[in-house]
Every structure is written in C-alpha cells, then in structure tokens.
Short mmCIF file of C-alpha atoms in Angstrom, two decimals:
data_model
loop_
_atom_site.label_atom_id
_atom_site.label_comp_id
_atom_site.label_asym_id
_atom_site.label_seq_id
_atom_site.Cartn_x
_atom_site.Cartn_y
_atom_site.Cartn_z
CA MET A 487 25.85 -55.35 5.03
CA VAL A 488 24.99 -58.47 7.03
CA MET A 489 26.46 -61.72 5.76
CA GLN A 490 24.21 -64.67 5.05
CA GLU A 491 24.48 -67.50 7.57
CA GLY A 492 27.45 -69.74 6.81
CA VAL A 493 28.97 -67.38 4.26
CA ARG A 494 32.37 -66.11 5.30
CA SER A 495 34.10 -63.00 3.96
CA GLU A 496 36.99 -65.16 2.69
CA ASP A 497 34.53 -67.28 0.67
CA LEU A 498 33.09 -64.19 -0.95
CA ASP A 499 36.55 -62.91 -1.85
CA SER A 500 37.49 -66.25 -3.36
CA CYS A 501 34.28 -66.52 -5.36
CA PHE A 502 34.59 -62.92 -6.51
CA LYS A 503 38.11 -63.55 -7.86
CA LYS A 504 36.92 -66.63 -9.77
CA LEU A 505 34.07 -64.71 -11.35
CA MET A 506 36.39 -61.89 -12.35
CA VAL A 507 38.82 -64.36 -13.94
CA PHE A 508 36.32 -66.59 -15.73
CA GLY A 509 33.47 -64.20 -16.40
CA GLY A 510 35.06 -62.59 -19.45
CA GLY A 511 35.00 -65.49 -21.92
CA GLY A 512 36.27 -69.01 -22.52
CA GLY A 513 33.65 -70.67 -24.67
CA ALA A 514 30.44 -72.61 -24.18
CA THR A 515 32.02 -75.26 -21.94
CA LEU A 516 33.35 -72.66 -19.53
CA ARG A 517 30.03 -70.83 -19.48
CA ARG A 518 28.24 -74.10 -18.58
CA GLU A 519 30.74 -74.68 -15.79
CA MET A 520 30.31 -71.18 -14.44
CA ALA A 521 26.50 -71.14 -14.65
CA PRO A 522 25.94 -72.73 -11.20
CA ILE A 523 28.31 -70.20 -9.65
CA TRP A 524 26.44 -67.24 -11.18
CA LYS A 525 23.13 -68.74 -10.15
CA ASP A 526 24.06 -69.48 -6.56
CA ILE A 527 26.33 -66.54 -5.67
CA PRO A 528 25.47 -64.93 -2.31
CA MET A 529 23.52 -61.67 -2.25
CA GLU A 530 26.50 -59.81 -0.77
CA LEU A 531 28.72 -60.84 -3.68
CA LEU A 532 26.10 -59.96 -6.28
CA LEU A 533 25.70 -56.50 -4.77
CA ARG A 534 29.47 -56.10 -4.69
CA ILE A 535 29.65 -56.88 -8.39
CA LEU A 536 26.80 -54.50 -9.15
CA SER A 537 28.61 -51.72 -7.30
CA PHE A 538 30.92 -51.53 -10.32
CA VAL A 539 28.13 -50.75 -12.80
CA ASP A 540 25.69 -47.88 -13.25
CA ASP A 541 22.15 -47.82 -11.90
CA LYS A 542 20.61 -48.44 -15.31
CA THR A 543 22.48 -51.76 -15.50
CA VAL A 544 21.38 -52.66 -11.96
CA ILE A 545 17.75 -52.29 -12.99
CA ARG A 546 18.28 -54.47 -16.05
CA VAL A 547 20.12 -57.13 -14.05
CA SER A 548 17.24 -57.32 -11.58
CA GLY A 549 15.21 -58.94 -14.37
CA VAL A 550 17.67 -61.77 -15.08
CA CYS A 551 16.09 -64.26 -12.67
CA CYS A 552 13.94 -64.41 -9.57
CA GLY A 553 16.92 -64.96 -7.28
CA TRP A 554 18.78 -61.94 -8.56
CA ARG A 555 15.66 -59.78 -8.46
CA GLU A 556 15.01 -60.77 -4.87
CA ALA A 557 18.63 -60.14 -3.88
CA ILE A 558 18.72 -56.70 -5.48
CA CYS A 559 15.33 -55.70 -4.13
CA LEU A 560 16.36 -56.67 -0.60
CA GLY A 561 19.94 -55.40 -0.73
CA LEU A 562 19.88 -52.24 -2.83
CA THR A 563 20.00 -49.14 -0.61
CA ARG A 564 20.98 -46.40 -3.06
CA LEU A 565 19.51 -45.60 -6.48
CA CYS A 566 19.91 -42.70 -8.89
CA LEU A 567 17.47 -42.28 -11.78
CA SER A 568 18.71 -38.91 -13.02
CA TRP A 569 19.86 -40.60 -16.23
CA CYS A 570 16.21 -41.17 -17.19
CA LYS A 571 15.30 -38.39 -19.60
CA ASN A 572 11.76 -39.61 -20.34
CA ASN A 573 9.09 -41.50 -18.41
CA MET A 574 10.81 -41.18 -15.03
CA ASN A 575 7.40 -41.04 -13.38
CA ASP A 576 6.40 -44.45 -14.77
CA LEU A 577 9.79 -45.89 -13.85
CA VAL A 578 9.42 -44.79 -10.24
CA LEU A 579 5.90 -46.25 -10.11
CA THR A 580 7.35 -49.58 -11.28
CA LEU A 581 10.45 -49.68 -9.07
CA ALA A 582 9.23 -48.25 -5.76
CA PRO A 583 7.18 -51.36 -4.81
CA LYS A 584 10.25 -53.56 -5.52
CA PHE A 585 13.16 -51.60 -4.03
CA THR A 586 11.67 -51.17 -0.58
CA ARG A 587 15.00 -51.04 1.26
CA LEU A 588 16.19 -47.85 -0.42
CA GLN A 589 17.80 -45.29 1.85
CA THR A 590 19.03 -42.85 -0.81
CA LEU A 591 17.03 -41.96 -3.92
CA ILE A 592 18.19 -39.35 -6.44
CA LEU A 593 15.51 -38.15 -8.87
CA ARG A 594 17.11 -34.96 -10.16
CA GLN A 595 15.66 -33.92 -13.53
CA ASP A 596 16.61 -31.73 -16.48
CA LYS A 597 12.97 -31.36 -17.43
CA PRO A 598 9.93 -31.90 -15.18
CA GLN A 599 8.74 -35.49 -15.26
CA LEU A 600 7.77 -36.49 -11.74
CA GLU A 601 4.18 -36.20 -10.59
CA ASP A 602 2.59 -36.59 -7.18
CA SER A 603 1.71 -40.20 -7.95
CA ALA A 604 5.39 -41.19 -8.07
CA VAL A 605 6.19 -39.53 -4.73
CA GLU A 606 3.13 -41.20 -3.24
CA SER A 607 4.47 -44.58 -4.37
CA ILE A 608 7.83 -43.81 -2.75
CA ALA A 609 6.10 -42.85 0.49
CA ASN A 610 3.95 -46.01 0.43
CA PHE A 611 6.76 -48.50 -0.14
CA CYS A 612 10.15 -46.95 0.73
CA HIS A 613 9.83 -46.19 4.42
CA ASP A 614 13.60 -46.41 5.03
CA ILE A 615 14.40 -43.41 2.83
CA ARG A 616 16.94 -41.11 4.50
CA GLU A 617 18.08 -38.99 1.54
CA LEU A 618 15.75 -37.85 -1.24
CA ASP A 619 16.47 -35.53 -4.18
CA LEU A 620 13.40 -34.20 -6.01
CA SER A 621 15.03 -31.06 -7.40
CA LYS A 622 13.42 -29.35 -10.41
CA SER A 623 10.18 -31.30 -9.99
CA PHE A 624 7.99 -28.44 -11.15
CA LYS A 625 4.86 -30.61 -11.36
CA LEU A 626 4.83 -31.66 -7.71
CA THR A 627 2.29 -30.10 -5.35
CA ASP A 628 1.84 -30.02 -1.59
CA ARG A 629 0.26 -33.46 -1.87
CA SER A 630 3.78 -34.87 -2.29
CA LEU A 631 4.97 -33.18 0.90
CA HIS A 632 1.99 -34.55 2.80
CA VAL A 633 2.57 -38.17 1.76
CA LEU A 634 6.31 -37.89 2.47
CA ALA A 635 5.51 -36.61 5.94
CA HIS A 636 3.60 -39.78 6.73
CA GLY A 637 5.55 -42.33 4.70
CA CYS A 638 9.16 -41.19 5.19
CA PRO A 639 9.43 -39.66 8.67
CA ASN A 640 13.11 -40.63 8.97
CA LEU A 641 14.29 -38.26 6.24
CA THR A 642 17.58 -36.59 7.11
CA LYS A 643 18.39 -34.96 3.77
CA LEU A 644 15.83 -33.50 1.36
CA ASN A 645 16.46 -31.52 -1.83
CA ILE A 646 13.36 -29.89 -3.32
CA SER A 647 15.14 -26.95 -4.92
CA GLY A 648 13.28 -25.50 -7.87
CA CYS A 649 9.96 -27.08 -6.87
CA THR A 650 8.04 -23.88 -7.43
CA ALA A 651 4.52 -25.25 -6.82
CA PHE A 652 4.99 -25.95 -3.11
CA ASN A 653 3.44 -23.65 -0.49
CA ASP A 654 4.65 -22.72 2.98
CA SER A 655 1.80 -24.72 4.52
CA GLY A 656 3.24 -27.84 2.85
CA ILE A 657 6.70 -27.18 4.30
CA ALA A 658 5.20 -26.63 7.74
CA TYR A 659 3.28 -29.91 7.51
CA LEU A 660 6.31 -31.88 6.29
CA THR A 661 8.59 -30.64 9.07
CA SER A 662 6.00 -31.42 11.74
CA PHE A 663 6.59 -35.12 10.95
CA CYS A 664 10.14 -35.21 9.51
CA LYS A 665 11.91 -33.89 12.58
CA LYS A 666 15.23 -35.63 11.89
CA LEU A 667 16.12 -33.40 8.94
CA LYS A 668 19.76 -32.33 8.94
CA SER A 669 19.99 -30.99 5.39
CA LEU A 670 17.25 -29.14 3.50
CA ASN A 671 17.55 -27.45 0.11
CA LEU A 672 14.74 -24.97 -0.65
CA CYS A 673 16.63 -22.91 -3.22
CA GLY A 674 14.19 -21.24 -5.59
CA CYS A 675 11.09 -22.41 -3.71
CA VAL A 676 9.74 -18.87 -3.61
CA ARG A 677 6.15 -19.67 -2.65
CA ALA A 678 7.10 -22.29 -0.07
CA THR A 679 9.87 -20.44 1.72
CA THR A 680 8.38 -17.70 3.86
CA ASP A 681 8.92 -16.59 7.43
CA ARG A 682 6.03 -18.85 8.39
CA ALA A 683 7.78 -21.86 6.87
CA LEU A 684 11.07 -20.99 8.57
CA GLN A 685 9.34 -20.68 11.92
CA ALA A 686 7.97 -24.19 11.45
CA ILE A 687 11.41 -25.50 10.50
CA ALA A 688 12.94 -23.83 13.54
CA TYR A 689 10.30 -25.29 15.83
CA ASN A 690 10.43 -28.85 14.47
CA CYS A 691 13.95 -29.45 13.13
CA SER A 692 16.40 -28.70 15.91
CA GLU A 693 18.99 -31.05 14.37
CA LEU A 694 19.19 -29.08 11.10
CA GLN A 695 22.77 -28.42 9.98
CA THR A 696 22.54 -27.33 6.33
CA LEU A 697 19.87 -25.08 4.82
CA ASN A 698 19.74 -23.50 1.37
CA LEU A 699 17.30 -20.59 1.02
CA GLY A 700 18.85 -19.13 -2.11
CA TRP A 701 16.63 -16.70 -4.03
CA CYS A 702 13.70 -17.12 -1.68
CA GLU A 703 12.69 -13.48 -1.83
CA LYS A 704 9.98 -13.67 0.85
CA VAL A 705 12.43 -14.61 3.61
CA GLY A 706 12.86 -11.85 6.19
CA ASP A 707 14.46 -11.23 9.56
CA LEU A 708 11.63 -12.91 11.45
CA GLY A 709 12.26 -16.24 9.71
CA VAL A 710 16.06 -16.13 9.98
CA THR A 711 16.07 -15.11 13.64
CA SER A 712 13.65 -17.97 14.32
CA LEU A 713 16.10 -20.35 12.64
CA ALA A 714 18.98 -19.00 14.70
CA ASN A 715 17.05 -19.63 17.90
CA GLY A 716 15.60 -23.02 16.96
CA CYS A 717 18.50 -24.56 15.00
CA PRO A 718 21.69 -23.88 17.01
CA ASN A 719 23.58 -26.62 15.15
CA LEU A 720 23.43 -24.83 11.79
CA ARG A 721 26.73 -25.22 9.95
CA ALA A 722 25.85 -23.93 6.48
CA LEU A 723 23.20 -21.37 5.55
CA ASP A 724 22.71 -19.92 2.09
CA LEU A 725 20.72 -16.67 2.06
CA CYS A 726 21.86 -15.53 -1.37
CA GLY A 727 19.23 -13.31 -2.97
CA CYS A 728 17.15 -12.99 0.20
CA VAL A 729 16.84 -9.26 -0.36
CA LEU A 730 14.62 -8.53 2.66
CA ILE A 731 17.03 -9.57 5.39
CA THR A 732 18.99 -6.98 7.35
CA ASP A 733 21.76 -6.91 9.95
CA GLU A 734 19.33 -8.36 12.50
CA SER A 735 19.46 -11.75 10.76
CA VAL A 736 23.26 -11.92 10.75
CA ILE A 737 23.49 -10.73 14.35
CA ALA A 738 21.09 -13.48 15.45
CA LEU A 739 23.14 -16.09 13.59
CA ALA A 740 26.38 -14.79 15.09
CA ASN A 741 24.95 -14.96 18.61
CA ARG A 742 22.99 -18.21 18.41
CA CYS A 743 24.80 -20.49 15.93
CA PRO A 744 28.33 -21.12 17.23
CA HIS A 745 28.96 -23.94 14.73
CA LEU A 746 28.23 -21.86 11.61
CA ARG A 747 30.93 -22.55 9.03
CA SER A 748 29.44 -21.28 5.77
CA LEU A 749 27.23 -18.23 5.20
CA GLY A 750 25.98 -16.97 1.85
CA LEU A 751 24.82 -13.35 1.71
CA TYR A 752 25.16 -12.69 -2.01
CA TYR A 753 23.09 -9.70 -3.11
CA CYS A 754 21.77 -9.05 0.42
CA GLN A 755 22.24 -5.34 -0.01
CA ASN A 756 20.68 -4.35 3.32
CA ILE A 757 23.65 -5.87 5.14
CA THR A 758 25.96 -3.27 6.67
CA ASP A 759 29.16 -3.11 8.72
CA ARG A 760 27.15 -3.79 11.86
CA ALA A 761 26.55 -7.36 10.69
CA MET A 762 30.23 -7.89 9.90
CA TYR A 763 31.37 -6.68 13.32
CA SER A 764 28.86 -8.99 14.99
CA LEU A 765 30.46 -11.93 13.19
CA ALA A 766 33.95 -10.77 14.09
CA GLN A 767 33.05 -10.45 17.75
CA ARG A 768 32.37 -14.17 17.93
CA VAL A 769 36.11 -14.39 18.50
CA ARG A 770 37.03 -12.23 21.46
CA ASN A 771 40.64 -13.22 22.03
CA LYS A 772 42.42 -12.60 18.74
CA HIS A 773 45.79 -13.60 20.20
CA ALA A 774 44.43 -17.01 21.15
CA VAL A 775 43.11 -17.41 17.64
CA TRP A 776 46.40 -16.80 15.93
CA GLN A 777 48.24 -18.98 18.42
CA SER A 778 45.96 -21.90 17.61
CA ILE A 779 46.04 -21.69 13.81
CA LYS A 780 48.45 -24.60 13.77
CA THR A 781 46.04 -26.72 15.78
CA ARG A 782 42.35 -27.35 15.47
CA TYR A 783 41.08 -23.77 15.43
CA GLU A 784 41.63 -23.37 11.72
CA TYR A 785 38.65 -25.65 11.27
CA ASP A 786 36.43 -23.72 13.67
CA GLY A 787 34.47 -20.58 12.93
CA LEU A 788 33.56 -19.31 9.49
CA MET A 789 35.28 -21.10 6.63
CA ASN A 790 33.19 -19.69 3.77
CA LEU A 791 31.55 -16.27 3.48
CA ASN A 792 29.95 -14.86 0.34
CA ILE A 793 29.26 -11.13 0.53
CA SER A 794 29.34 -10.42 -3.21
CA GLN A 795 27.22 -7.43 -4.24
CA CYS A 796 26.82 -6.33 -0.60
CA THR A 797 27.80 -2.84 -1.62
CA ALA A 798 27.16 -1.13 1.73
CA LEU A 799 30.12 -2.87 3.40
CA THR A 800 33.41 -1.09 4.07
CA PRO A 801 36.97 -2.50 4.17
CA PRO A 802 37.57 -2.14 7.95
CA ALA A 803 34.48 -4.19 8.85
CA VAL A 804 35.19 -6.97 6.35
CA GLN A 805 38.86 -7.00 7.31
CA ALA A 806 37.80 -7.50 10.93
CA VAL A 807 35.90 -10.64 9.92
CA CYS A 808 38.82 -11.88 7.83
CA ASP A 809 41.25 -11.33 10.71
CA SER A 810 38.97 -13.15 13.14
CA PHE A 811 38.63 -16.33 11.10
CA PRO A 812 41.92 -17.75 9.75
CA SER A 813 40.06 -20.11 7.40
CA LEU A 814 38.68 -17.21 5.36
CA HIS A 815 40.95 -16.64 2.37
CA THR A 816 41.14 -14.02 -0.36
CA CYS A 817 44.36 -15.36 -1.88
CA PRO A 818 44.31 -17.02 -5.35
CA GLY A 819 43.27 -20.66 -5.34
CA ARG A 820 41.80 -20.56 -1.84
CA HIS A 821 38.94 -18.11 -2.22
CA SER A 822 36.56 -18.68 0.67
CA LEU A 823 35.82 -15.00 1.30
CA ILE A 824 33.97 -14.00 -1.86
CA ILE A 825 33.69 -10.26 -2.43
CA SER A 826 33.10 -9.97 -6.18
CA GLY A 827 31.14 -6.91 -7.21
CA CYS A 828 32.39 -4.94 -4.20
CA LEU A 829 35.06 -2.73 -5.74
CA ASN A 830 35.58 -0.87 -2.48
CA LEU A 831 36.71 -4.09 -0.76
CA THR A 832 39.75 -4.82 -2.93
CA SER A 833 42.06 -3.80 -0.07
CA VAL A 834 40.78 -6.66 2.14
CA HIS A 835 43.34 -9.47 2.43
CA CYS A 836 43.65 -12.66 4.43
CA ALA A 837 46.80 -13.46 6.41
CA CYS A 838 48.20 -15.44 3.46
CA GLY A 839 47.72 -12.47 1.16
CA VAL A 840 49.38 -10.07 3.61
CA HIS A 841 52.40 -12.35 4.06
CA ALA A 842 52.71 -12.83 0.29
CA HIS A 843 52.54 -9.07 -0.24
CA HIS A 844 55.27 -8.44 2.36
CA ALA A 845 57.43 -11.20 0.88
CA ALA A 846 57.07 -9.74 -2.62
CA SER A 847 57.92 -6.28 -1.33
CA THR A 848 61.00 -7.58 0.49
CA THR A 849 62.20 -9.44 -2.60
CA THR A 850 61.74 -6.35 -4.76
CA HIS A 851 63.72 -4.16 -2.37
#
C-alpha cells in the first residue's frame, strides 16, 4: 500500500504502538488525550488496525466519521460478506458504490440471496475486481454474466459453482471479455457447462490454470480436447462426475498440458487403461525420474489423481502411472492417488508403500 506523503513507516509503527497501549482504557482524561490521535491517524495505520478485525466490524467502523469512511472506501481491497445470512443483496447494493477499490469479493451463501441487481452494482462500481465468489447464487441469471463481462474484464478468479440458472451462452459471452481468467469454478453448473461453453473458454482464456467442471454431466470429449488445445497452462482440472468423457479426453490432456498437476476423474467410468498409459508415457525416462526425486522433479508432473469408481481400470495400468510420478502416494497420510471404490486396485502402491512393505517383511523375518 502506498504511504501518504510525509508519513514514514517508522511513524506508523510508533503511532500503532501508542494506540495499542492506550486504546484499552484509562479513563475520560486519557480518552480526551487520545481523541486527536484516533481522528488524525493515517489511512495506512487505520487499515492495519482493521486487518485484525472481521469484515462485519470493518463495515461498522466505516460509519464512525467521514474521514474513516473515506479511508476505508479508498483503501479496502478485500471483503467477505459470507457471514450475512439475510439481506445480502441489499447490503451489496449499499456497499458496492462505496468500496470501489475492491479486488477480492467473497459472496458465498448458505441460502440463495443474491439477485442480478447486486451483481450489476458490483460491475458498475467495482472495476478493479480480480477475484469474485458467487457460489450457490441460485437466483442469478445470464444477465449477471453479461454485466460482469463489461464491468469487470480483469477478473482472474471466478467461482460460480452451484449457479444452476446460467446457460452456456452466458459463459461464452463472459469469457469473450474476461480473457485474463486463471481460475474458474463451474462445479454443478449443469446447464452452463457444455462442450460449446468449453470451446469458448479454450478459445478466449489461454491463461487458465485451474478449472472445476465437477458434476457437469453434459461435458464430453469435444469440450475437454478443446480445453487441452487452447489452455496448455492447465494445472488443475476436476472432471469428477463428467460421465460422458472417454480416454480421448485424458489422452489430449496428457499430450497437450505438460503442467497438469491435479486431475479428478471420479466416477468417469468410461476411462480405461489406455488413458492411464497415456499419462504414464508423459515420462519417458523412468531412470531420470527416480534419480531426480531428491531435486525438483518431485514437484513436477501429476501430484494428485482421483480415479475413484473408475472400475474399468486394472492394476498394471494404474501402477504405471504411480511409478511415473513420484508425487503420487497411496501410503497413509499422504493419499494423493485416490482409488476408493476400485477393489481391484488394492495392489497398487507408491514407492513409499513398497519400501514400507519390504521393511516390514525384513523386520518380521
């Protein structure tokens, strides 16, 4: 945060210590003496103090005086309203015109409160928004996506999971303007997440790194292969419950997304050994892999793989994947290769598990 002219960091530290010492009590005389300090404290110091309290308190404090309100409105960059169980829509309508410097806004809800009018207010006043969480906003329609496209084109992280009223045309429109997206959560957006939507994402959002498509049952190979071709920087992709995808999707990801670290294929029962071998073949020199475990390679390649309920897979194919990526673990406490519901895969073990088994056998003998 930029310091006000003439205000040094040492001055802020000194003033902060005084406020911490004297702010807790001391009688009417002390409060009168401290009043000028509270009134005239720099914006940076006020925001530092407010960093120790919750967002509900920040909103209340903004009404103490004009100076404080102006400081908070100009300096506040992150706000979470998930604590608001009622009337969140009205609260957003009130705050959005004031907190125009927000970069992160969390509006996660337990029950649907937000309406398009609130998102429109955000888009009209909060043009610096980079991260926005609208999850479980069942009342929102494509109108919200359209206003965000125009008002918040610098979005890098968007969570609209559970927003079941969106359509794929809305996603396509949003991504045609918000091309800086790096993280997008569409989990449960069944109507919005189709191959058409994924083609638009692939065409517009080449910087995308994290994508959650969990339980989007209309997603097929066409959409996933488009993503693999258009988003080569993908690091995490959740396809859990995408029952239409086949080996073709995984093969495309293995060939086109060299930075992929996490892949969720839970309940993708059309996935076979062919997909597993395509992942394993990303690493061609197994000796070089094992030699570099002690260096940086442990952090390259797949680090998380969920193939639970993929009942067509066999132990040799899954073991090949496990052997190829040292960061995949089946041992207790480090589960990153998840195979629950696949009783035929119980023989698959990571290197840690194999060494532990040999050690136990040696001790027993």
